[in-house]
Amino acid sequence: MLPDGRTYQYSPLTDIRYKGSAFWGAGDPGIAMMEQRHYIQTAFADEVVSKMIRRLHNVGLWRKAMVVVTADHGATFQPGVPRRIATPEGLGGIANPPLFIKYPGQHRPEISLRHSRSVDVLPTIEQTLGINPRFETEGEPISEVGFSRPIALSAAGGKVIEAPVSKMLHQRDAIIRSSYARLGGQGINRLGPAPEMLGMRIRSARPAANRSALLFEPDRYDSVRPRSGSVPAFVTGTLTGVGADSVILISVGKRVVATTRAFNFRDHVWFGSVVPRGALKAGANKVGVLKPGPSGSLIRLWSS
C-alpha cells in the first residue's frame, strides 16, 4: 500500500525471502528495499488511524472513548535473522511492537515505561471500562505492571524466550542505526542511498557496453491511471554487467525520482524501489534506469 491507500503492482521482488524459509533471501540492499516498503505502508496505517480519530471527534465520542492501537508482533530487517520468528538475536525488532492507548477522558499524552506485554491489553481494557472478566486472562492491567518484568516471547514449538528489556533496547538501537545507514533520514519520499540526487534533471546520459537493465513489465508504464486505485509505483528489474551494491537511479521523464542499490536474488542481480506519489502521471510515462558514472556523469541502463 502507498501512503494514500492506493496499491501497487506485484513483482518478483514482492517477497525476497528464501523459498519456504523464514530468512531474508538477500543482503542489506535487498532488505533496504523491503524496509522502504514497510515504512511506506506504515504511513498508510498512520493515515487510517488519523481518519478514525477524526471520525470519533466528529461523532462526539473521542473524549470518552478508549482507543488501542497495537500489533501482534514486530519484524526484523537483519541478514541471517528470522524475519518474524522470535529468537534471542531478533528481540530488537520482534519484541518491540507499537502500543498506543488513549484512555477515556485523557487530554494530555504520556509515555509509560512499564514493561507491558501483548497479553496485558485485554485486562487493561476490562479494568478501565469496568468490565467483569468472563474468563481468566494471562496478562494483567498495565497499571499494575512493574518496571522490571522481563520480555517473554512465544517461539516455535511452544518455547518461550525470556530476556531483560535492556537487551531488547540495545538491539533496537542498533537496528535503528543500521536502518538509518541503509535508508537515510531524509523523510518518507527521500529514502535511498543517494537522496542528494533526487529531483536532479537528466541532461545527458551515455549508454555503456555490456551494462544494461531489464524493467519488469515495462508496458505497465504505457498507460498509467493514477486515479484507478492502483499504480505501478514499484519499479523493479534485473541488471546485466552491474555488480551488487551499486547505486541505481530511477527516473521518470527527465528527473531522478528514486535511488536504490543493486542486490543478488535468485541467480540474478536486481534493483527495486517504490517511487513517490506524483512521480507517475496519467498516460504514458518515460521510465529510466541509470547508474552514476565518474565525474558526475550518468550511465543509462534502460529507457522506455
PDB file of C-alpha atoms in Angstrom:
ATOM      1  CA  MET A   1       0.000   0.000   0.000  1.00  0.00           C
ATOM      2  CA  LEU A   2       1.071   3.583  -0.709  1.00  0.00           C
ATOM      3  CA  PRO A   3       0.583   6.249   1.987  1.00  0.00           C
ATOM      4  CA  ASP A   4      -2.674   7.398   0.335  1.00  0.00           C
ATOM      5  CA  GLY A   5      -4.156   3.877   0.276  1.00  0.00           C
ATOM      6  CA  ARG A   6      -3.551   3.032  -3.364  1.00  0.00           C
ATOM      7  CA  THR A   7      -1.990  -0.333  -4.121  1.00  0.00           C
ATOM      8  CA  TYR A   8       0.975  -1.045  -6.356  1.00  0.00           C
ATOM      9  CA  GLN A   9       1.706  -3.995  -8.605  1.00  0.00           C
ATOM     10  CA  TYR A  10       3.137  -7.436  -7.899  1.00  0.00           C
ATOM     11  CA  SER A  11       6.793  -8.039  -8.731  1.00  0.00           C
ATOM     12  CA  PRO A  12       9.178 -10.979  -8.281  1.00  0.00           C
ATOM     13  CA  LEU A  13      10.643  -8.785  -5.519  1.00  0.00           C
ATOM     14  CA  THR A  14       7.368  -8.590  -3.597  1.00  0.00           C
ATOM     15  CA  ASP A  15       8.782 -11.134  -1.136  1.00  0.00           C
ATOM     16  CA  ILE A  16      12.551 -11.681  -1.108  1.00  0.00           C
ATOM     17  CA  ARG A  17      12.817 -14.488   1.398  1.00  0.00           C
ATOM     18  CA  TYR A  18      14.481 -17.778   0.643  1.00  0.00           C
ATOM     19  CA  LYS A  19      11.874 -20.142  -0.790  1.00  0.00           C
ATOM     20  CA  GLY A  20       9.976 -21.730   2.089  1.00  0.00           C
ATOM     21  CA  SER A  21      12.258 -20.033   4.606  1.00  0.00           C
ATOM     22  CA  ALA A  22      11.807 -17.545   7.420  1.00  0.00           C
ATOM     23  CA  PHE A  23      15.046 -15.773   6.452  1.00  0.00           C
ATOM     24  CA  TRP A  24      15.629 -12.894   4.073  1.00  0.00           C
ATOM     25  CA  GLY A  25      16.818 -14.042   0.666  1.00  0.00           C
ATOM     26  CA  ALA A  26      19.095 -11.065   0.001  1.00  0.00           C
ATOM     27  CA  GLY A  27      21.687  -8.932   1.757  1.00  0.00           C
ATOM     28  CA  ASP A  28      21.490  -5.357   3.019  1.00  0.00           C
ATOM     29  CA  PRO A  29      20.494  -3.649  -0.277  1.00  0.00           C
ATOM     30  CA  GLY A  30      17.573  -6.030  -0.824  1.00  0.00           C
ATOM     31  CA  ILE A  31      16.483  -5.760   2.803  1.00  0.00           C
ATOM     32  CA  ALA A  32      16.640  -1.960   2.494  1.00  0.00           C
ATOM     33  CA  MET A  33      14.137  -2.156  -0.369  1.00  0.00           C
ATOM     34  CA  MET A  34      11.772  -4.221   1.803  1.00  0.00           C
ATOM     35  CA  GLU A  35      12.243  -1.852   4.723  1.00  0.00           C
ATOM     36  CA  GLN A  36      11.412   1.090   2.473  1.00  0.00           C
ATOM     37  CA  ARG A  37       8.129  -0.605   1.532  1.00  0.00           C
ATOM     38  CA  HIS A  38       7.474  -1.339   5.215  1.00  0.00           C
ATOM     39  CA  TYR A  39       7.791   2.346   6.165  1.00  0.00           C
ATOM     40  CA  ILE A  40       5.669   3.435   3.213  1.00  0.00           C
ATOM     41  CA  GLN A  41       2.873   1.083   4.265  1.00  0.00           C
ATOM     42  CA  THR A  42       3.257   2.280   7.865  1.00  0.00           C
ATOM     43  CA  ALA A  43       2.458   5.767   6.564  1.00  0.00           C
ATOM     44  CA  PHE A  44      -0.827   4.365   5.222  1.00  0.00           C
ATOM     45  CA  ALA A  45      -1.596   2.772   8.608  1.00  0.00           C
ATOM     46  CA  ASP A  46      -0.942   6.170  10.179  1.00  0.00           C
ATOM     47  CA  GLU A  47      -3.439   7.758   7.795  1.00  0.00           C
ATOM     48  CA  VAL A  48      -6.075   5.131   8.653  1.00  0.00           C
ATOM     49  CA  VAL A  49      -5.649   5.823  12.389  1.00  0.00           C
ATOM     50  CA  SER A  50      -5.895   9.563  11.671  1.00  0.00           C
ATOM     51  CA  LYS A  51      -9.213   9.060   9.866  1.00  0.00           C
ATOM     52  CA  MET A  52     -10.535   7.002  12.765  1.00  0.00           C
ATOM     53  CA  ILE A  53      -9.602   9.725  15.261  1.00  0.00           C
ATOM     54  CA  ARG A  54     -11.249  12.425  13.127  1.00  0.00           C
ATOM     55  CA  ARG A  55     -14.383  10.300  12.874  1.00  0.00           C
ATOM     56  CA  LEU A  56     -14.547   9.829  16.655  1.00  0.00           C
ATOM     57  CA  HIS A  57     -14.180  13.592  17.095  1.00  0.00           C
ATOM     58  CA  ASN A  58     -16.933  14.285  14.548  1.00  0.00           C
ATOM     59  CA  VAL A  59     -19.463  11.990  16.228  1.00  0.00           C
ATOM     60  CA  GLY A  60     -18.587  13.243  19.717  1.00  0.00           C
ATOM     61  CA  LEU A  61     -17.049  10.028  21.056  1.00  0.00           C
ATOM     62  CA  TRP A  62     -13.351  10.879  21.227  1.00  0.00           C
ATOM     63  CA  ARG A  63     -13.366  12.341  24.743  1.00  0.00           C
ATOM     64  CA  LYS A  64     -14.970   9.312  26.405  1.00  0.00           C
ATOM     65  CA  ALA A  65     -13.619   6.599  24.106  1.00  0.00           C
ATOM     66  CA  MET A  66     -10.845   4.140  24.881  1.00  0.00           C
ATOM     67  CA  VAL A  67      -8.733   3.600  21.782  1.00  0.00           C
ATOM     68  CA  VAL A  68      -5.987   0.977  21.482  1.00  0.00           C
ATOM     69  CA  VAL A  69      -3.606   0.728  18.527  1.00  0.00           C
ATOM     70  CA  THR A  70      -1.121  -2.134  18.594  1.00  0.00           C
ATOM     71  CA  ALA A  71       0.339  -5.003  16.549  1.00  0.00           C
ATOM     72  CA  ASP A  72       0.694  -8.727  17.085  1.00  0.00           C
ATOM     73  CA  HIS A  73       4.488  -8.668  16.707  1.00  0.00           C
ATOM     74  CA  GLY A  74       7.339  -6.752  15.156  1.00  0.00           C
ATOM     75  CA  ALA A  75       9.626  -7.589  12.255  1.00  0.00           C
ATOM     76  CA  THR A  76      13.378  -7.901  11.879  1.00  0.00           C
ATOM     77  CA  PHE A  77      15.307  -6.413   8.967  1.00  0.00           C
ATOM     78  CA  GLN A  78      18.602  -8.178   9.669  1.00  0.00           C
ATOM     79  CA  PRO A  79      20.514 -10.564   7.400  1.00  0.00           C
ATOM     80  CA  GLY A  80      20.751 -14.043   8.872  1.00  0.00           C
ATOM     81  CA  VAL A  81      17.997 -13.487  11.456  1.00  0.00           C
ATOM     82  CA  PRO A  82      14.433 -14.856  11.042  1.00  0.00           C
ATOM     83  CA  ARG A  83      12.147 -12.086   9.867  1.00  0.00           C
ATOM     84  CA  ARG A  84       9.123 -12.718  12.111  1.00  0.00           C
ATOM     85  CA  ILE A  85      10.015 -15.626  14.398  1.00  0.00           C
ATOM     86  CA  ALA A  86      11.187 -14.947  17.954  1.00  0.00           C
ATOM     87  CA  THR A  87      14.906 -15.575  18.510  1.00  0.00           C
ATOM     88  CA  PRO A  88      17.370 -14.126  21.043  1.00  0.00           C
ATOM     89  CA  GLU A  89      19.122 -12.304  18.167  1.00  0.00           C
ATOM     90  CA  GLY A  90      15.950 -10.669  16.854  1.00  0.00           C
ATOM     91  CA  LEU A  91      14.466  -9.157  20.013  1.00  0.00           C
ATOM     92  CA  GLY A  92      15.090  -5.587  18.873  1.00  0.00           C
ATOM     93  CA  GLY A  93      12.575  -5.956  16.050  1.00  0.00           C
ATOM     94  CA  ILE A  94      10.245  -8.796  17.015  1.00  0.00           C
ATOM     95  CA  ALA A  95       9.737  -7.813  20.674  1.00  0.00           C
ATOM     96  CA  ASN A  96       9.070  -4.135  20.048  1.00  0.00           C
ATOM     97  CA  PRO A  97       5.587  -3.730  18.503  1.00  0.00           C
ATOM     98  CA  PRO A  98       3.845  -0.380  18.976  1.00  0.00           C
ATOM     99  CA  LEU A  99       1.258   0.149  21.697  1.00  0.00           C
ATOM    100  CA  PHE A 100      -0.780   3.362  21.853  1.00  0.00           C
ATOM    101  CA  ILE A 101      -3.644   3.723  24.350  1.00  0.00           C
ATOM    102  CA  LYS A 102      -5.957   6.740  24.659  1.00  0.00           C
ATOM    103  CA  TYR A 103      -7.894   6.407  27.909  1.00  0.00           C
ATOM    104  CA  PRO A 104     -11.403   7.816  28.452  1.00  0.00           C
ATOM    105  CA  GLY A 105     -11.144  11.455  29.433  1.00  0.00           C
ATOM    106  CA  GLN A 106      -7.420  11.656  28.685  1.00  0.00           C
ATOM    107  CA  HIS A 107      -6.345  15.027  27.274  1.00  0.00           C
ATOM    108  CA  ARG A 108      -2.548  15.015  27.567  1.00  0.00           C
ATOM    109  CA  PRO A 109      -0.116  12.468  26.113  1.00  0.00           C
ATOM    110  CA  GLU A 110       2.084  10.449  28.426  1.00  0.00           C
ATOM    111  CA  ILE A 111       4.895   7.945  27.912  1.00  0.00           C
ATOM    112  CA  SER A 112       4.704   4.806  30.040  1.00  0.00           C
ATOM    113  CA  LEU A 113       7.916   2.979  30.933  1.00  0.00           C
ATOM    114  CA  ARG A 114       6.097  -0.040  32.323  1.00  0.00           C
ATOM    115  CA  HIS A 115       7.167  -3.318  30.731  1.00  0.00           C
ATOM    116  CA  SER A 116       3.857  -4.313  29.192  1.00  0.00           C
ATOM    117  CA  ARG A 117       3.159  -7.364  27.024  1.00  0.00           C
ATOM    118  CA  SER A 118       0.527  -8.029  24.387  1.00  0.00           C
ATOM    119  CA  VAL A 119      -1.429 -10.206  26.836  1.00  0.00           C
ATOM    120  CA  ASP A 120      -1.869  -7.134  29.092  1.00  0.00           C
ATOM    121  CA  VAL A 121      -4.059  -5.276  26.581  1.00  0.00           C
ATOM    122  CA  LEU A 122      -7.300  -7.180  27.272  1.00  0.00           C
ATOM    123  CA  PRO A 123      -7.164  -6.956  31.102  1.00  0.00           C
ATOM    124  CA  THR A 124      -6.283  -3.257  30.746  1.00  0.00           C
ATOM    125  CA  ILE A 125      -9.447  -2.692  28.703  1.00  0.00           C
ATOM    126  CA  GLU A 126     -11.508  -4.666  31.234  1.00  0.00           C
ATOM    127  CA  GLN A 127     -10.169  -2.687  34.192  1.00  0.00           C
ATOM    128  CA  THR A 128     -10.507   0.705  32.502  1.00  0.00           C
ATOM    129  CA  LEU A 129     -14.081   0.161  31.315  1.00  0.00           C
ATOM    130  CA  GLY A 130     -15.241  -1.729  34.408  1.00  0.00           C
ATOM    131  CA  ILE A 131     -15.947  -4.960  32.554  1.00  0.00           C
ATOM    132  CA  ASN A 132     -16.107  -8.140  34.603  1.00  0.00           C
ATOM    133  CA  PRO A 133     -13.777 -10.749  33.072  1.00  0.00           C
ATOM    134  CA  ARG A 134     -15.666 -13.683  31.543  1.00  0.00           C
ATOM    135  CA  PHE A 135     -12.550 -15.873  31.605  1.00  0.00           C
ATOM    136  CA  GLU A 136      -9.120 -15.835  33.211  1.00  0.00           C
ATOM    137  CA  THR A 137      -6.522 -13.894  31.249  1.00  0.00           C
ATOM    138  CA  GLU A 138      -2.801 -14.498  31.151  1.00  0.00           C
ATOM    139  CA  GLY A 139      -1.784 -10.847  31.475  1.00  0.00           C
ATOM    140  CA  GLU A 140      -2.564  -8.095  33.943  1.00  0.00           C
ATOM    141  CA  PRO A 141      -3.688  -4.456  33.707  1.00  0.00           C
ATOM    142  CA  ILE A 142      -0.824  -2.199  32.671  1.00  0.00           C
ATOM    143  CA  SER A 143      -1.435  -0.013  35.725  1.00  0.00           C
ATOM    144  CA  GLU A 144      -0.350  -2.987  37.850  1.00  0.00           C
ATOM    145  CA  VAL A 145       2.659  -3.963  35.752  1.00  0.00           C
ATOM    146  CA  GLY A 146       6.090  -3.329  37.239  1.00  0.00           C
ATOM    147  CA  PHE A 147       9.170  -1.788  35.667  1.00  0.00           C
ATOM    148  CA  SER A 148      11.491  -4.791  35.836  1.00  0.00           C
ATOM    149  CA  ARG A 149       9.477  -7.590  34.251  1.00  0.00           C
ATOM    150  CA  PRO A 150      11.496  -9.394  31.540  1.00  0.00           C
ATOM    151  CA  ILE A 151      10.435  -9.816  27.931  1.00  0.00           C
ATOM    152  CA  ALA A 152       8.684 -13.111  27.203  1.00  0.00           C
ATOM    153  CA  LEU A 153       8.113 -14.235  23.605  1.00  0.00           C
ATOM    154  CA  SER A 154       6.345 -17.321  22.329  1.00  0.00           C
ATOM    155  CA  ALA A 155       8.567 -19.137  19.840  1.00  0.00           C
ATOM    156  CA  ALA A 156       8.206 -22.227  17.676  1.00  0.00           C
ATOM    157  CA  GLY A 157       7.271 -25.479  19.365  1.00  0.00           C
ATOM    158  CA  GLY A 158       5.776 -23.809  22.431  1.00  0.00           C
ATOM    159  CA  LYS A 159       9.152 -22.492  23.559  1.00  0.00           C
ATOM    160  CA  VAL A 160       9.216 -19.209  25.469  1.00  0.00           C
ATOM    161  CA  ILE A 161      12.180 -16.859  25.092  1.00  0.00           C
ATOM    162  CA  GLU A 162      12.853 -14.567  28.034  1.00  0.00           C
ATOM    163  CA  ALA A 163      15.309 -11.674  28.203  1.00  0.00           C
ATOM    164  CA  PRO A 164      15.707  -8.401  30.094  1.00  0.00           C
ATOM    165  CA  VAL A 165      14.229  -5.320  28.435  1.00  0.00           C
ATOM    166  CA  SER A 166      17.718  -3.791  28.338  1.00  0.00           C
ATOM    167  CA  LYS A 167      18.770  -6.444  25.803  1.00  0.00           C
ATOM    168  CA  MET A 168      15.844  -5.590  23.540  1.00  0.00           C
ATOM    169  CA  LEU A 169      16.585  -1.859  23.809  1.00  0.00           C
ATOM    170  CA  HIS A 170      20.256  -2.425  22.950  1.00  0.00           C
ATOM    171  CA  GLN A 171      19.310  -4.422  19.852  1.00  0.00           C
ATOM    172  CA  ARG A 172      16.590  -1.930  18.900  1.00  0.00           C
ATOM    173  CA  ASP A 173      19.041   0.989  18.991  1.00  0.00           C
ATOM    174  CA  ALA A 174      21.444  -0.964  16.775  1.00  0.00           C
ATOM    175  CA  ILE A 175      18.596  -1.692  14.337  1.00  0.00           C
ATOM    176  CA  ILE A 176      17.692   2.000  14.157  1.00  0.00           C
ATOM    177  CA  ARG A 177      21.310   2.876  13.384  1.00  0.00           C
ATOM    178  CA  SER A 178      21.565   0.236  10.658  1.00  0.00           C
ATOM    179  CA  SER A 179      18.230   1.328   9.150  1.00  0.00           C
ATOM    180  CA  TYR A 180      19.421   4.921   9.083  1.00  0.00           C
ATOM    181  CA  ALA A 181      22.611   3.846   7.317  1.00  0.00           C
ATOM    182  CA  ARG A 182      20.657   1.795   4.750  1.00  0.00           C
ATOM    183  CA  LEU A 183      17.872   4.276   4.064  1.00  0.00           C
ATOM    184  CA  GLY A 184      18.988   7.660   5.355  1.00  0.00           C
ATOM    185  CA  GLY A 185      16.936  10.020   7.473  1.00  0.00           C
ATOM    186  CA  GLN A 186      15.597  12.258   4.739  1.00  0.00           C
ATOM    187  CA  GLY A 187      11.848  11.578   5.030  1.00  0.00           C
ATOM    188  CA  ILE A 188       9.415   9.075   3.569  1.00  0.00           C
ATOM    189  CA  ASN A 189       9.814  10.314  -0.024  1.00  0.00           C
ATOM    190  CA  ARG A 190      13.611  10.506   0.105  1.00  0.00           C
ATOM    191  CA  LEU A 191      14.510   7.006   1.278  1.00  0.00           C
ATOM    192  CA  GLY A 192      17.501   5.530  -0.501  1.00  0.00           C
ATOM    193  CA  PRO A 193      21.302   5.633  -0.665  1.00  0.00           C
ATOM    194  CA  ALA A 194      21.638   8.887  -2.661  1.00  0.00           C
ATOM    195  CA  PRO A 195      18.920  11.366  -1.587  1.00  0.00           C
ATOM    196  CA  GLU A 196      21.055  14.250  -2.848  1.00  0.00           C
ATOM    197  CA  MET A 197      20.373  13.064  -6.413  1.00  0.00           C
ATOM    198  CA  LEU A 198      16.576  13.103  -6.110  1.00  0.00           C
ATOM    199  CA  GLY A 199      14.993  15.694  -8.356  1.00  0.00           C
ATOM    200  CA  MET A 200      18.160  16.029 -10.425  1.00  0.00           C
ATOM    201  CA  ARG A 201      17.439  16.868 -14.049  1.00  0.00           C
ATOM    202  CA  ILE A 202      18.932  14.421 -16.536  1.00  0.00           C
ATOM    203  CA  ARG A 203      20.575  16.459 -19.258  1.00  0.00           C
ATOM    204  CA  SER A 204      22.624  13.678 -20.773  1.00  0.00           C
ATOM    205  CA  ALA A 205      23.369  10.026 -20.109  1.00  0.00           C
ATOM    206  CA  ARG A 206      25.573   7.740 -22.116  1.00  0.00           C
ATOM    207  CA  PRO A 207      24.895   4.057 -22.813  1.00  0.00           C
ATOM    208  CA  ALA A 208      27.560   1.634 -21.652  1.00  0.00           C
ATOM    209  CA  ALA A 209      28.715  -1.513 -23.403  1.00  0.00           C
ATOM    210  CA  ASN A 210      27.913  -4.741 -21.560  1.00  0.00           C
ATOM    211  CA  ARG A 211      25.861  -2.927 -18.917  1.00  0.00           C
ATOM    212  CA  SER A 212      22.091  -2.779 -19.074  1.00  0.00           C
ATOM    213  CA  ALA A 213      18.818  -3.178 -17.190  1.00  0.00           C
ATOM    214  CA  LEU A 214      15.595  -5.001 -17.984  1.00  0.00           C
ATOM    215  CA  LEU A 215      12.500  -3.481 -16.428  1.00  0.00           C
ATOM    216  CA  PHE A 216       9.857  -5.874 -15.091  1.00  0.00           C
ATOM    217  CA  GLU A 217       6.628  -5.476 -17.099  1.00  0.00           C
ATOM    218  CA  PRO A 218       7.625  -2.182 -18.770  1.00  0.00           C
ATOM    219  CA  ASP A 219       4.325  -1.946 -20.634  1.00  0.00           C
ATOM    220  CA  ARG A 220       2.624  -1.004 -17.370  1.00  0.00           C
ATOM    221  CA  TYR A 221       4.068   2.493 -17.795  1.00  0.00           C
ATOM    222  CA  ASP A 222       2.480   2.994 -21.223  1.00  0.00           C
ATOM    223  CA  SER A 223      -0.903   3.821 -19.717  1.00  0.00           C
ATOM    224  CA  VAL A 224      -0.837   4.783 -16.048  1.00  0.00           C
ATOM    225  CA  ARG A 225      -4.138   5.599 -14.328  1.00  0.00           C
ATOM    226  CA  PRO A 226      -3.323   7.313 -11.006  1.00  0.00           C
ATOM    227  CA  ARG A 227      -6.991   7.581 -10.012  1.00  0.00           C
ATOM    228  CA  SER A 228      -7.727   3.895 -10.528  1.00  0.00           C
ATOM    229  CA  GLY A 229      -6.633   2.938  -7.024  1.00  0.00           C
ATOM    230  CA  SER A 230      -3.579   1.027  -8.238  1.00  0.00           C
ATOM    231  CA  VAL A 231      -0.399   2.357  -9.841  1.00  0.00           C
ATOM    232  CA  PRO A 232       2.844   0.658 -10.983  1.00  0.00           C
ATOM    233  CA  ALA A 233       4.867   2.541  -8.359  1.00  0.00           C
ATOM    234  CA  PHE A 234       7.096  -0.445  -7.512  1.00  0.00           C
ATOM    235  CA  VAL A 235       9.775  -0.122 -10.209  1.00  0.00           C
ATOM    236  CA  THR A 236      11.850  -3.308 -10.374  1.00  0.00           C
ATOM    237  CA  GLY A 237      14.048  -5.192 -12.796  1.00  0.00           C
ATOM    238  CA  THR A 238      17.242  -7.127 -13.419  1.00  0.00           C
ATOM    239  CA  LEU A 239      20.719  -5.852 -14.255  1.00  0.00           C
ATOM    240  CA  THR A 240      23.474  -7.130 -16.527  1.00  0.00           C
ATOM    241  CA  GLY A 241      27.090  -6.148 -16.052  1.00  0.00           C
ATOM    242  CA  VAL A 242      26.307  -4.236 -12.864  1.00  0.00           C
ATOM    243  CA  GLY A 243      27.560  -5.509  -9.547  1.00  0.00           C
ATOM    244  CA  ALA A 244      25.547  -5.936  -6.380  1.00  0.00           C
ATOM    245  CA  ASP A 245      25.571  -2.927  -4.046  1.00  0.00           C
ATOM    246  CA  SER A 246      25.886  -0.486  -6.974  1.00  0.00           C
ATOM    247  CA  VAL A 247      23.809   2.689  -6.637  1.00  0.00           C
ATOM    248  CA  ILE A 248      20.903   2.691  -9.095  1.00  0.00           C
ATOM    249  CA  LEU A 249      18.836   5.731 -10.078  1.00  0.00           C
ATOM    250  CA  ILE A 250      15.240   5.555 -11.306  1.00  0.00           C
ATOM    251  CA  SER A 251      13.933   8.419 -13.398  1.00  0.00           C
ATOM    252  CA  VAL A 252      10.522   9.407 -14.708  1.00  0.00           C
ATOM    253  CA  GLY A 253      10.642  11.868 -17.560  1.00  0.00           C
ATOM    254  CA  LYS A 254      13.848  13.831 -17.190  1.00  0.00           C
ATOM    255  CA  ARG A 255      14.203  13.756 -13.397  1.00  0.00           C
ATOM    256  CA  VAL A 256      15.528  11.255 -10.863  1.00  0.00           C
ATOM    257  CA  VAL A 257      12.654  10.187  -8.576  1.00  0.00           C
ATOM    258  CA  ALA A 258      14.184   7.308  -6.559  1.00  0.00           C
ATOM    259  CA  THR A 259      17.555   5.819  -5.629  1.00  0.00           C
ATOM    260  CA  THR A 260      18.321   2.257  -4.573  1.00  0.00           C
ATOM    261  CA  ARG A 261      21.091  -0.363  -4.616  1.00  0.00           C
ATOM    262  CA  ALA A 262      21.507  -3.497  -6.700  1.00  0.00           C
ATOM    263  CA  PHE A 263      21.424  -6.877  -4.955  1.00  0.00           C
ATOM    264  CA  ASN A 264      21.684 -10.595  -5.672  1.00  0.00           C
ATOM    265  CA  PHE A 265      18.459 -12.613  -5.578  1.00  0.00           C
ATOM    266  CA  ARG A 266      17.580 -15.924  -7.242  1.00  0.00           C
ATOM    267  CA  ASP A 267      20.604 -16.083  -9.560  1.00  0.00           C
ATOM    268  CA  HIS A 268      20.185 -12.519 -10.871  1.00  0.00           C
ATOM    269  CA  VAL A 269      21.199  -9.010  -9.908  1.00  0.00           C
ATOM    270  CA  TRP A 270      18.063  -6.988  -9.161  1.00  0.00           C
ATOM    271  CA  PHE A 271      17.042  -3.456  -8.292  1.00  0.00           C
ATOM    272  CA  GLY A 272      13.782  -2.113  -6.928  1.00  0.00           C
ATOM    273  CA  SER A 273      12.229   0.944  -5.343  1.00  0.00           C
ATOM    274  CA  VAL A 274       8.820   2.483  -4.758  1.00  0.00           C
ATOM    275  CA  VAL A 275       8.660   5.864  -6.471  1.00  0.00           C
ATOM    276  CA  PRO A 276       6.911   8.673  -4.547  1.00  0.00           C
ATOM    277  CA  ARG A 277       3.407   9.947  -5.042  1.00  0.00           C
ATOM    278  CA  GLY A 278       3.117  12.230  -8.037  1.00  0.00           C
ATOM    279  CA  ALA A 279       6.126  10.765  -9.852  1.00  0.00           C
ATOM    280  CA  LEU A 280       3.911   8.871 -12.314  1.00  0.00           C
ATOM    281  CA  LYS A 281       1.477  10.940 -14.365  1.00  0.00           C
ATOM    282  CA  ALA A 282      -1.687   9.864 -16.159  1.00  0.00           C
ATOM    283  CA  GLY A 283      -0.965   8.282 -19.526  1.00  0.00           C
ATOM    284  CA  ALA A 284       2.422   7.237 -20.868  1.00  0.00           C
ATOM    285  CA  ASN A 285       5.473   7.640 -18.617  1.00  0.00           C
ATOM    286  CA  LYS A 286       9.075   7.501 -19.759  1.00  0.00           C
ATOM    287  CA  VAL A 287      10.870   5.448 -17.084  1.00  0.00           C
ATOM    288  CA  GLY A 288      14.644   5.264 -16.984  1.00  0.00           C
ATOM    289  CA  VAL A 289      17.230   3.256 -15.039  1.00  0.00           C
ATOM    290  CA  LEU A 290      20.652   4.832 -14.615  1.00  0.00           C
ATOM    291  CA  LYS A 291      23.899   4.411 -12.758  1.00  0.00           C
ATOM    292  CA  PRO A 292      26.164   7.219 -11.521  1.00  0.00           C
ATOM    293  CA  GLY A 293      29.382   7.379 -13.517  1.00  0.00           C
ATOM    294  CA  PRO A 294      32.731   9.130 -12.991  1.00  0.00           C
ATOM    295  CA  SER A 295      32.938  12.898 -12.527  1.00  0.00           C
ATOM    296  CA  GLY A 296      29.200  13.329 -12.100  1.00  0.00           C
ATOM    297  CA  SER A 297      28.265  11.590 -15.346  1.00  0.00           C
ATOM    298  CA  LEU A 298      25.309   9.240 -15.757  1.00  0.00           C
ATOM    299  CA  ILE A 299      25.225   5.822 -17.412  1.00  0.00           C
ATOM    300  CA  ARG A 300      21.901   4.852 -18.959  1.00  0.00           C
ATOM    301  CA  LEU A 301      20.939   1.217 -18.353  1.00  0.00           C
ATOM    302  CA  TRP A 302      17.313   1.320 -19.513  1.00  0.00           C
ATOM    303  CA  SER A 303      14.954   3.784 -21.122  1.00  0.00           C
ATOM    304  CA  SER A 304      11.324   3.132 -22.035  1.00  0.00           C
TER     305      SER A 304
END
